[in-house]
Coordinates of C-alpha atoms and ligand atoms in Angstrom, one line a residue:
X151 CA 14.4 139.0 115.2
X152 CA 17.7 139.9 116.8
X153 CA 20.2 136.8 117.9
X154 CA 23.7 137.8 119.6
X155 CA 26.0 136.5 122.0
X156 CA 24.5 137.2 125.5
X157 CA 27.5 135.8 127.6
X158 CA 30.4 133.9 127.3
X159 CA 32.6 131.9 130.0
X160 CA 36.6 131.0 129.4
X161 CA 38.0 127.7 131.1
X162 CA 41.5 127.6 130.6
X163 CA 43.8 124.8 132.2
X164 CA 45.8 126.1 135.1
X165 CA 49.1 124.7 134.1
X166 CA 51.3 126.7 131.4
X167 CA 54.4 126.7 129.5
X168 CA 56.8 130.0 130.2
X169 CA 58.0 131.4 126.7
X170 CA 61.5 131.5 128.6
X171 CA 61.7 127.6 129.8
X172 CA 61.0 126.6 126.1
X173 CA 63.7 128.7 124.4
X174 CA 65.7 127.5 126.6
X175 CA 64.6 123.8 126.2
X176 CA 64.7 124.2 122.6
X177 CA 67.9 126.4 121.7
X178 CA 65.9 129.4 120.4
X179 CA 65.7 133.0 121.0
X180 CA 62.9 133.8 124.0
X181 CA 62.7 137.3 122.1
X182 CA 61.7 135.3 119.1
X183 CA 58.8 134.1 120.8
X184 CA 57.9 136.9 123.1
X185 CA 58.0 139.8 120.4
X186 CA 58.3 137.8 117.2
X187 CA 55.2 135.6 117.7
X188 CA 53.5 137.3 120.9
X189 CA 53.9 134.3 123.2
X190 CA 54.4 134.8 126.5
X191 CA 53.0 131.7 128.1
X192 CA 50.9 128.3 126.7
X193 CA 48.0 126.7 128.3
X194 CA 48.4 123.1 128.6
X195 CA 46.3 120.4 129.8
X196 CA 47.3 118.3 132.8
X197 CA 47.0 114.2 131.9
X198 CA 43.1 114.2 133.3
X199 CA 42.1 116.6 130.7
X200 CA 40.7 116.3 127.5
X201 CA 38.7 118.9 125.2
X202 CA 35.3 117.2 126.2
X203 CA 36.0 118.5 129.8
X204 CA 37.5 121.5 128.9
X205 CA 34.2 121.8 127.1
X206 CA 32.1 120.8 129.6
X207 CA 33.6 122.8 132.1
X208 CA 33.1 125.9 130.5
X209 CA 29.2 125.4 129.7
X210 CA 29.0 124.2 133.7
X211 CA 30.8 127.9 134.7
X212 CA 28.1 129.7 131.7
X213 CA 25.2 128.0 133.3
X214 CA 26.0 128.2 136.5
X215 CA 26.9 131.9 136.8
X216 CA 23.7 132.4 134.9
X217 CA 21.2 130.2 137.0
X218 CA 20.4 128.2 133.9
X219 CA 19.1 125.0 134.1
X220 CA 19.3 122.5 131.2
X221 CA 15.2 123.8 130.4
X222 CA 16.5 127.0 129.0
X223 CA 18.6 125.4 126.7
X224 CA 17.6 124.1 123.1
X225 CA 20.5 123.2 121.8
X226 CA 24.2 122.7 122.7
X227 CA 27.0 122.5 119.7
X228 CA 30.5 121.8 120.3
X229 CA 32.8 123.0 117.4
X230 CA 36.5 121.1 118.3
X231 CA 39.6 120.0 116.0
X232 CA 40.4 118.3 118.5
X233 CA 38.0 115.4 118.5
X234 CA 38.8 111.6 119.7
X235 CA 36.0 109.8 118.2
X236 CA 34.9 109.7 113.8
X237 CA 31.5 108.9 115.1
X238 CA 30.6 110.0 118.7
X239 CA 30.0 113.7 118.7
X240 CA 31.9 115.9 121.6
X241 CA 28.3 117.2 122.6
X242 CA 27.3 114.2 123.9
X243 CA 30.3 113.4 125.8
X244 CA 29.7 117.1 127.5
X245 CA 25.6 116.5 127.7
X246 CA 27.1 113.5 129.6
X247 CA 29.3 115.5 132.1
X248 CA 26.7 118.0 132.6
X249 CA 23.7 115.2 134.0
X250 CA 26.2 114.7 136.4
X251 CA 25.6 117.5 138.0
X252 CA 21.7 118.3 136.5
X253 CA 20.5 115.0 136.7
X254 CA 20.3 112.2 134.2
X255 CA 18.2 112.7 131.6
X256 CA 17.5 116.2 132.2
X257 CA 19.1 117.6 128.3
X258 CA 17.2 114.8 127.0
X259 CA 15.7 117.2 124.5
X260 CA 19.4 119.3 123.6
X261 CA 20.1 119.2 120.5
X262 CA 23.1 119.5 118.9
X263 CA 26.2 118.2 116.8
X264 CA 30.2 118.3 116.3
X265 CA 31.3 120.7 114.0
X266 CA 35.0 120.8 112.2
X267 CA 36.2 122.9 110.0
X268 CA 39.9 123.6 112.1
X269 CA 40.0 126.8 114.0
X270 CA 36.9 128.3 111.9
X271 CA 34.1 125.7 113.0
X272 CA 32.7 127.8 115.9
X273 CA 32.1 131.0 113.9
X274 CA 30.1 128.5 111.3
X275 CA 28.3 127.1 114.8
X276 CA 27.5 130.6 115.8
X277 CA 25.9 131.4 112.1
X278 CA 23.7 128.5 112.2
X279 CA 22.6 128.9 116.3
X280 CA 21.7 132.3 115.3
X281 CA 19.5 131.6 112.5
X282 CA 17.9 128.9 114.4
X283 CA 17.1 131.6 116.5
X284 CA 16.2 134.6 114.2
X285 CA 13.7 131.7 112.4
X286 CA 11.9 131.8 115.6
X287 CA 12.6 127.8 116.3
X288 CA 14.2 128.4 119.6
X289 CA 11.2 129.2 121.5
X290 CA 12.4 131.6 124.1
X291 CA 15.1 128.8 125.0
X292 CA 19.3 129.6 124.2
X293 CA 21.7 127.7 122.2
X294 CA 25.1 127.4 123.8
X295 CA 28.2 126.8 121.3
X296 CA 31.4 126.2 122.9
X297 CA 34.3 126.1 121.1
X298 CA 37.6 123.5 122.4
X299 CA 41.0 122.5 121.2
X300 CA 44.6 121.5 122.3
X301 CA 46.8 123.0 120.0
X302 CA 49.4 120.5 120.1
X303 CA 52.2 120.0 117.5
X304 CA 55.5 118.2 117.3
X305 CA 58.6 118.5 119.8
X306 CA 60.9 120.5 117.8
X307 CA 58.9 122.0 115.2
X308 CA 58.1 125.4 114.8
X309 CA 54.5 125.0 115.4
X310 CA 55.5 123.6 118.7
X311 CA 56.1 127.5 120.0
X312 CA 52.5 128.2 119.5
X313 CA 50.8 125.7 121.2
X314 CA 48.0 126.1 123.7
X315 CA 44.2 124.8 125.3
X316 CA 41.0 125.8 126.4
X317 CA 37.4 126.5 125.7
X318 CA 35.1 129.1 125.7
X319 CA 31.1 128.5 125.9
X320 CA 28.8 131.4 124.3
X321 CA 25.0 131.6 125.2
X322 CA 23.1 133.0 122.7
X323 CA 19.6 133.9 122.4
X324 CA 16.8 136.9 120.7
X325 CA 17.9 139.4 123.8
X326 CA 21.6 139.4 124.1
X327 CA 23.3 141.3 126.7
X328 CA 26.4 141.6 125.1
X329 CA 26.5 141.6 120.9
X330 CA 23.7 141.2 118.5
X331 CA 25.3 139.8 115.0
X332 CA 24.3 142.3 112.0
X333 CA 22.2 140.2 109.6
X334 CA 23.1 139.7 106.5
X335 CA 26.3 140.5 106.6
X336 CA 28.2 137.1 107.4
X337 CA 31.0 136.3 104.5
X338 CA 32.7 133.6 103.4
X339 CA 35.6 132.2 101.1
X340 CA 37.1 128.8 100.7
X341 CA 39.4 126.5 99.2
X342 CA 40.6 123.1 99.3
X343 CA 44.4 123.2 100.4
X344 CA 46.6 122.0 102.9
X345 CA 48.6 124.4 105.0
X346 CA 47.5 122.7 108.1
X347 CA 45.7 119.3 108.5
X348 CA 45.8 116.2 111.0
X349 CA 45.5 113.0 109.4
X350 CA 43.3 110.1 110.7
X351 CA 45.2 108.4 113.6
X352 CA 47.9 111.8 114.1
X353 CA 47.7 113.3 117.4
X354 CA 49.2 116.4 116.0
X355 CA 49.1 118.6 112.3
X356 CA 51.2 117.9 109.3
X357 CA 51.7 121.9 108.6
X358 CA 53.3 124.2 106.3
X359 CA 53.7 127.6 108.4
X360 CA 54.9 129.7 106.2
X361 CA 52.1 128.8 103.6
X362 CA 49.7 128.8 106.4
X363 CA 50.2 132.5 107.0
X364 CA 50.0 133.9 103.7
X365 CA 46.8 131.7 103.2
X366 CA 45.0 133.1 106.1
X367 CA 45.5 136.8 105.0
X368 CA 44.6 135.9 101.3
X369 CA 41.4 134.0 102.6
X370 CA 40.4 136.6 105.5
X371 CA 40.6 139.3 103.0
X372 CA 38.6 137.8 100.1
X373 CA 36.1 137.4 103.1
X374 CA 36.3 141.0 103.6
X375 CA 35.4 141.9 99.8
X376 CA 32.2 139.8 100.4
X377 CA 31.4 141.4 103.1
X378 CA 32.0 144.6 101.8
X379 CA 29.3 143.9 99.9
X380 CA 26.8 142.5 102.0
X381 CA 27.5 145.3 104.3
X382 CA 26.7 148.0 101.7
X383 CA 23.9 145.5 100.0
X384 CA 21.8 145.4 103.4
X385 CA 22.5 149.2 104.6
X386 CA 24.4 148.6 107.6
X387 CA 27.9 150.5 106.3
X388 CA 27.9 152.7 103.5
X389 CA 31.4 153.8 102.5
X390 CA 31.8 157.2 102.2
X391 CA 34.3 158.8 99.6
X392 CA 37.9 158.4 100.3
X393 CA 36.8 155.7 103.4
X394 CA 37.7 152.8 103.8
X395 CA 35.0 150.1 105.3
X396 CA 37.8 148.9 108.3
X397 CA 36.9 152.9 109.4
X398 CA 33.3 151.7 110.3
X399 CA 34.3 148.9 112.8
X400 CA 35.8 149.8 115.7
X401 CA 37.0 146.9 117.0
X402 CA 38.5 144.1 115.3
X403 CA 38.9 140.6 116.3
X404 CA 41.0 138.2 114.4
X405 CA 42.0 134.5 114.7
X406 CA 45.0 134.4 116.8
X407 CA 46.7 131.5 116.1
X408 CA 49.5 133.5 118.3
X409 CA 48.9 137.2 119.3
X410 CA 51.3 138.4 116.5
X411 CA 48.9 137.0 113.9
X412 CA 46.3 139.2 114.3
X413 CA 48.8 142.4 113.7
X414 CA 50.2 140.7 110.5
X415 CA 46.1 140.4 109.7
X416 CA 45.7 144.2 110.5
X417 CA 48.5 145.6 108.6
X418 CA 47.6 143.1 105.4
X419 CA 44.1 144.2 105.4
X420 CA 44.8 147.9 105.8
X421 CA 47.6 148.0 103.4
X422 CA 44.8 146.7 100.8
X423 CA 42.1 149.0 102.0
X424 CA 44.0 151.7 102.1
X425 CA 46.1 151.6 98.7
X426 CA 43.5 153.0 96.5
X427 CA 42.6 156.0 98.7
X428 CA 43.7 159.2 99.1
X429 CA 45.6 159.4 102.6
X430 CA 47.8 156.9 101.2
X431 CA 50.2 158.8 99.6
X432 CA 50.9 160.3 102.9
X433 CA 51.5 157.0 104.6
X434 CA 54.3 156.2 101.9
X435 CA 55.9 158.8 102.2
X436 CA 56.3 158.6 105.9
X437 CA 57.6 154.8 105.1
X438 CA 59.7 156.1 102.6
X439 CA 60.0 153.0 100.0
X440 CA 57.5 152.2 97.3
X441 CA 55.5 149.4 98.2
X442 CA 56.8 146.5 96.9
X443 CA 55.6 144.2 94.0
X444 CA 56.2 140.2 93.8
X445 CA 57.9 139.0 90.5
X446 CA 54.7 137.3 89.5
X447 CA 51.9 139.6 90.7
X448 CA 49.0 137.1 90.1
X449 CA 51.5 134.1 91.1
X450 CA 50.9 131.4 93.1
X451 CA 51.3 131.4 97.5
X452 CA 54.5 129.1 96.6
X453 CA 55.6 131.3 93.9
X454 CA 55.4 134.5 95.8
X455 CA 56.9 132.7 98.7
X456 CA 59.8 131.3 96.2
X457 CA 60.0 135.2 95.3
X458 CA 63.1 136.1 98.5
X459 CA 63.9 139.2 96.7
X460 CA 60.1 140.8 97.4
X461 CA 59.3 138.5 101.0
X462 CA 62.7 140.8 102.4
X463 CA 61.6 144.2 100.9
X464 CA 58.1 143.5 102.0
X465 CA 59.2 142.6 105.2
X466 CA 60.9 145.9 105.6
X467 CA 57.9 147.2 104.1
X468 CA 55.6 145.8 106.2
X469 CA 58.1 147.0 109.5
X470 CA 58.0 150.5 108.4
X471 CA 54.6 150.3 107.6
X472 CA 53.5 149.1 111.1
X473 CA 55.3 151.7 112.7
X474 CA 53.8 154.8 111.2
X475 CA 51.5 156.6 113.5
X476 CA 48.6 156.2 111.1
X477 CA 48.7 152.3 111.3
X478 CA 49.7 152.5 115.3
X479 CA 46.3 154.4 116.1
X480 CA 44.2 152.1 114.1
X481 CA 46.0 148.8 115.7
X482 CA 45.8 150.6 119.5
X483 CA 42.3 151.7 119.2
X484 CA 41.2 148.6 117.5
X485 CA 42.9 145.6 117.9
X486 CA 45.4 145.8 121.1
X487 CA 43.3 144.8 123.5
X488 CA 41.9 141.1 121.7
X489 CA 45.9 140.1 121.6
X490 CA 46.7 140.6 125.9
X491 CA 44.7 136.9 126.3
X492 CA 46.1 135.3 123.1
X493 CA 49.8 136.0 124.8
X494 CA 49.2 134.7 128.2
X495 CA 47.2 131.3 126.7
X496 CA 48.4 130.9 123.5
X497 CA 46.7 129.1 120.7
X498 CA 43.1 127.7 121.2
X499 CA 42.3 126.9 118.0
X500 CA 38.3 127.5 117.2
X501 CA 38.1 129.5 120.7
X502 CA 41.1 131.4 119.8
X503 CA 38.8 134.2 117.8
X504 CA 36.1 134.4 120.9
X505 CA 39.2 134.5 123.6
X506 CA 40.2 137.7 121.7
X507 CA 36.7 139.3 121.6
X508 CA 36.3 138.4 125.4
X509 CA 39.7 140.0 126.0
X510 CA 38.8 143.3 123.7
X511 CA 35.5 143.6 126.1
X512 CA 37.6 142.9 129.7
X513 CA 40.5 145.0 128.7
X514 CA 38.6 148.0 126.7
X515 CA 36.2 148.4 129.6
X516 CA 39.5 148.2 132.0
X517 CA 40.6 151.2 130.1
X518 CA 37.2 153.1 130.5
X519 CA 36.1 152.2 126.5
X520 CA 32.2 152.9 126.4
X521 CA 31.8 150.2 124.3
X522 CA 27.6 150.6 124.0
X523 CA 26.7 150.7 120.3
X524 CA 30.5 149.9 118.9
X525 CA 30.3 147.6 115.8
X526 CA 32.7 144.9 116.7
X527 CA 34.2 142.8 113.1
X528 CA 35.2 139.1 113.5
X529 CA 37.8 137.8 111.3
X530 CA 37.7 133.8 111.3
X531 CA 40.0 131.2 109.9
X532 CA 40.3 127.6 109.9
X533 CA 43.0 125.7 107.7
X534 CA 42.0 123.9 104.9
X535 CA 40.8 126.2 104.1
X536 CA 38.0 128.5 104.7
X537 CA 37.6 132.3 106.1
X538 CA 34.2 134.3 107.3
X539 CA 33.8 137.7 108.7
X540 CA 30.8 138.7 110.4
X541 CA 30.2 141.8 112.6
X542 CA 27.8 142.7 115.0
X543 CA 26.9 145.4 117.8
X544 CA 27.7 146.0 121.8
X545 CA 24.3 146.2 123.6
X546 CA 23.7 148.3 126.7
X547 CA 23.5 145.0 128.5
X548 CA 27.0 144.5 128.2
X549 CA 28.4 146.4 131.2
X550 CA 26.6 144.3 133.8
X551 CA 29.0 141.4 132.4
X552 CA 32.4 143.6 131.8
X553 CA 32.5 144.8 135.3
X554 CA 32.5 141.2 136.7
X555 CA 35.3 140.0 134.1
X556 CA 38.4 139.3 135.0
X557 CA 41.1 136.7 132.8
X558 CA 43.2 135.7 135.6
X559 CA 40.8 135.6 138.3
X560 CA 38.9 132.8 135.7
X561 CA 41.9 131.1 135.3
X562 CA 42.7 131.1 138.6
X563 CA 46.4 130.3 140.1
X564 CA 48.6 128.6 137.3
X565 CA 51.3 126.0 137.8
X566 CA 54.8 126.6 135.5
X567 CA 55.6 123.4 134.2
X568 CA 59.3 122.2 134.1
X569 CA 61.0 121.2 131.4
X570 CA 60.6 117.1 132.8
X571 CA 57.2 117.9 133.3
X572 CA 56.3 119.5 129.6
X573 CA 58.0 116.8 128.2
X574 CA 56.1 114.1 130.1
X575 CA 52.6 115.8 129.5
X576 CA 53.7 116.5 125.9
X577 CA 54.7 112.5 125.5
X578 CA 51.3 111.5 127.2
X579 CA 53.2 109.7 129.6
X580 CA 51.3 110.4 132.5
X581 CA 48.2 108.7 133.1
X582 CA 45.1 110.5 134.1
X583 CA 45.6 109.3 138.2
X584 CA 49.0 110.9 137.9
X585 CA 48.0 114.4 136.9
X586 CA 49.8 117.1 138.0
X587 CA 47.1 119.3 139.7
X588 CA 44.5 118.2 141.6
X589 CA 41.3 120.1 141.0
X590 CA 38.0 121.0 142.4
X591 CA 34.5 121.8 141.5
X592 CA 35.8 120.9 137.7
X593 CA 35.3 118.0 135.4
X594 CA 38.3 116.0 134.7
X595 CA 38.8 112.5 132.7
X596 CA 38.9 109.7 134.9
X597 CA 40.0 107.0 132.4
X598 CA 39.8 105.6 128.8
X599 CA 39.1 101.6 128.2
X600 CA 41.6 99.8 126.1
X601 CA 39.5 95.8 126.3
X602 CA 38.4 95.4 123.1
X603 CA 34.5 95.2 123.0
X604 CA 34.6 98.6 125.1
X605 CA 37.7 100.5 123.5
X606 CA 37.9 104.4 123.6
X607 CA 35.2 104.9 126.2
X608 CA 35.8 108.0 128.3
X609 CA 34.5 108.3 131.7
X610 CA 34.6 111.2 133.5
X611 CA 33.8 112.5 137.1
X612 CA 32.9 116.1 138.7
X613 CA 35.3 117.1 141.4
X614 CA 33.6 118.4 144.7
Ligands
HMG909 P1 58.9 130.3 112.1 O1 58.8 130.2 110.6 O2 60.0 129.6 112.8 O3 59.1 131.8 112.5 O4 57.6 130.0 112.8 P2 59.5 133.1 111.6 O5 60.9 132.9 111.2 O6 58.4 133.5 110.7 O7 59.5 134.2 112.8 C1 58.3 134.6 113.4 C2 58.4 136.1 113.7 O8 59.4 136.3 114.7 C3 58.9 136.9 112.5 O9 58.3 138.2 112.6 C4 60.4 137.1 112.8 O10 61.0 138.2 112.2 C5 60.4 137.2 114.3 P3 57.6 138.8 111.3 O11 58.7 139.0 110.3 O12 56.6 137.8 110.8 O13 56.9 140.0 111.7 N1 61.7 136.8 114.9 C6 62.2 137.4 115.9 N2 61.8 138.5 116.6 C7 62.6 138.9 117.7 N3 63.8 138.3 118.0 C8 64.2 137.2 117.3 C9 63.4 136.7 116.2 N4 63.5 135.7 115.4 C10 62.5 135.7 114.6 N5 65.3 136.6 117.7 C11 55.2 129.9 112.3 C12 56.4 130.8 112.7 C13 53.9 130.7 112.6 C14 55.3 129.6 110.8 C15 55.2 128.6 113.2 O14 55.1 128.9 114.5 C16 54.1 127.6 112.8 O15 54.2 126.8 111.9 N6 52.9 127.7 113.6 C17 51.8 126.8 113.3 C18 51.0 127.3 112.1 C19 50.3 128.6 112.3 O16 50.1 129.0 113.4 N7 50.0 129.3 111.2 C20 49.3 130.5 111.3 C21 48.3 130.7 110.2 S1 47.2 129.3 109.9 C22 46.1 129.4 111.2 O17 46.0 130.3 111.9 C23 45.3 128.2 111.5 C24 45.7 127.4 112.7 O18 45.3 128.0 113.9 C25 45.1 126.0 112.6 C26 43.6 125.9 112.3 O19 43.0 126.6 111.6 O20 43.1 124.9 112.8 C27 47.2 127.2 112.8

């Protein structure tokens, strides 16, 4: 039985921080931001916002431009890092929301759960909603996984220039409009570390960025061996001589913890797929250095981090690399388009990977891509650490949807915050009757009790 995404929605907070107004806050280069990192502006939540209603408000937006009522779905699962509650799962605090506006009681029979696993939880949540399908348990209903975060870090660190919030709700079901996942396929790798990681109690992570980076590409591309395998083991690519399996996908969406990422992803995995074949020779000599080789070639992350003589040459490497027409057509035809959403939001963790697929779809149809039959690869990545890659197919279904999307329409008009304001929403200083916006037709938090027998309860309210 097939299972795929059939829609998805996007709910992004209206207000935004301007790459500009926080170089200039914090002392750094904008240029640092803007072509170093791929930031150009960060979503950020106004004082009656929380991920639950960022949640919520992107399943409401998925129903309702659907005509779904809470019937047709079986189960809801909320994957979120950014969770307020060790016990009380986001789902129900969005099941809650949504029988405000279907009626209490009426996803009585939803199932559904939290899931964490930073920035990589939702592509787990996908795997097990589509198997719940393909096993035939969903019973002509949907499953709807919606994926949440405030990436927030500390004033003055670096993390603090890749911040960013939102949510993105996926339908899926046996007929999907849009992409059916390949079976058999889905890959994983993990390992216990701690690049990035939010302790009990911390509002934001304790992270290690430099360590964070090479982690992700090491993880993403043991993922990539796997499913090398699994793609060759169940038929759906079979490498051809002098190919590379990164030829078979034509579109490639990465985790975008900021847009850059997902080019430093690229290059990394191409450089490895590409080293033992035959057009690489050509390639080098069009960069014109060997490539380079770290002291300690089975070392450790630290040790090849320790090693500055190989991070500069590599760097240069890597610069040249990217530059060379070969590696320009592969990143234009198959990644551009997933990074023009990551720069104008910035970092959503778990829905940062699903914000770039929607993005690919919007701004590949925009160009006049027939999408229709392309395999579409998923690279996922959630600190701590864990990788997967999964693929899957465009279905003819998927025009009727591209036509009508539209990133800044969905957004809608966006308020720049000053710097008194960033810093008062990044302090929490506001409380949620001060907010900055005042919405409409949207779920926003109301207020949080602090009396003791009731602490931590959220109520919220739907805006007419
Ligand atoms: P940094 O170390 O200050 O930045 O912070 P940098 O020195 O590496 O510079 C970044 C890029 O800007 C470099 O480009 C510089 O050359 C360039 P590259 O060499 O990499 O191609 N640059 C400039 N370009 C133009 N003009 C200039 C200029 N200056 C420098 N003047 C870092 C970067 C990502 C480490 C930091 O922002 C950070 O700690 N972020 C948070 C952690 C993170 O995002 N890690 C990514 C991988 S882990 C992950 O994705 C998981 C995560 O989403 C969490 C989860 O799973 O839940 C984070």
């Amino acid at each position: 039985m097939a299972a795929g995404i059939d829609d998805i929605s996007v709910y992004i907070p209206k207000l935004y921080l301007d790459a500009g107004d926080y170089a200039l806050m914090r002392g750094v280069d904008a240029t640092k931001l803007r072509d170093g990192l791929g930031v150009n502006q960060m979503a950020m939540v106004d004082s009656n916002q929380d991920p639950a209603c960022l949640a919520a408000n992107a399943c409401l937006r998925i129903m309702q431009s659907n005509k779904l009522s809470p019937d047709d779905i079986g189960r809801l699962y909320v994957s979120t890092e950014s969770s307020f509650d060790e016990s009380k799962a986001m789902n129900s605090y969005v099941i809650g929301m949504l029988e405000q506006v279907y009626g209490q009681g009426s996803f009585e029979h939803c199932g559904g759960v939290e899931t964490k696993f930073a920035c990589v939880s939702g592509s787990y949540a996908l795997y097990d909603n589509a198997n719940w399908i393909r096993a035939g348990e969903a019973e002509g209903m949907n499953a709807l996984v919606v994926v949440s975060d405030i990436a927030k870090y500390d004033k003055g660190s670096s993390g603090e220039m890749t911040q960013g919030a939102g949510a993105i709700a996926m339908l899926l079901n046996d007929e999907p409009r849009l992409l059916a996942f390949d079976p058999k396929v889905t890959a994983t790798s993990i390992k216990d570390e701690y690049d990035f990681y939010r302790p009990f109690g911390k509002e934001t992570p304790i992270v290690h960025g430099q360590y964070s980076n090479l982690l992700y590409l090491i993880q993403v591309r043991n993922a990539l061996e796997i499913y090398k395998k699994k793609a060759a083991a169940s038929g759906i690519i079979s490498v051809g001589e002098g190919r590379s399996v990164l030829d078979y996908i034509d579109h490639l969406n990465m985790h975008l913890p900021y847009a850059k990422m997902g080019k430093k992803a690229l290059a990394y995995l191409v450089r490895h797929e590409w080293r033992s074949l035959p057009r690489w020779k050509g390639v080098i000599d069009k960069v014109g250095m060997p490539e380079p080789v770290p002291k300690d070639p089975r070392g450790t992350i630290e040790s090849i981090l320790g090693d500055a003589e190989f991070m500069e040459s590599d760097r240069e490497f890597q610069k040249r690399f990217t530059r060379t027409d070969e590696f320009q057509e592969v990143y234009e035809s198959k990644l551009a388009s997933s990074l023009v959403a990551s720069s104008m939001v910035g970092n959503l963790y778990t829905a940062s990977l699903y914000l770039g697929f929607r993005s690919t779809i919007e701004f590949e149809f925009q160009k006049g891509a027939d999408l229709e039959g392309q395999r579409f690869g998923f690279g996922s990545y959630g600190s701590g650490s864990s990788a997967m890659i999964f693929s899957g197919v465009i279905q003819p279904g998927y025009v009727q949807l591209a036509r009508d999307m539209n990133l800044e329409a969905e957004i809608g008009p966006r308020k720049r915050l000053s710097a008194d304001q960033y810093e008062m929403i990044h302090g929490n200083q506001l409380s949620p009757e001060e907010s900055i916006l005042s919405s409409s037709k949207e779920f926003v938090l109301v207020d949080v009790n602090t009396t003791p027998e009731s602490r931590g309860q959220r109520r919220y309210v739907f805006n007419e």
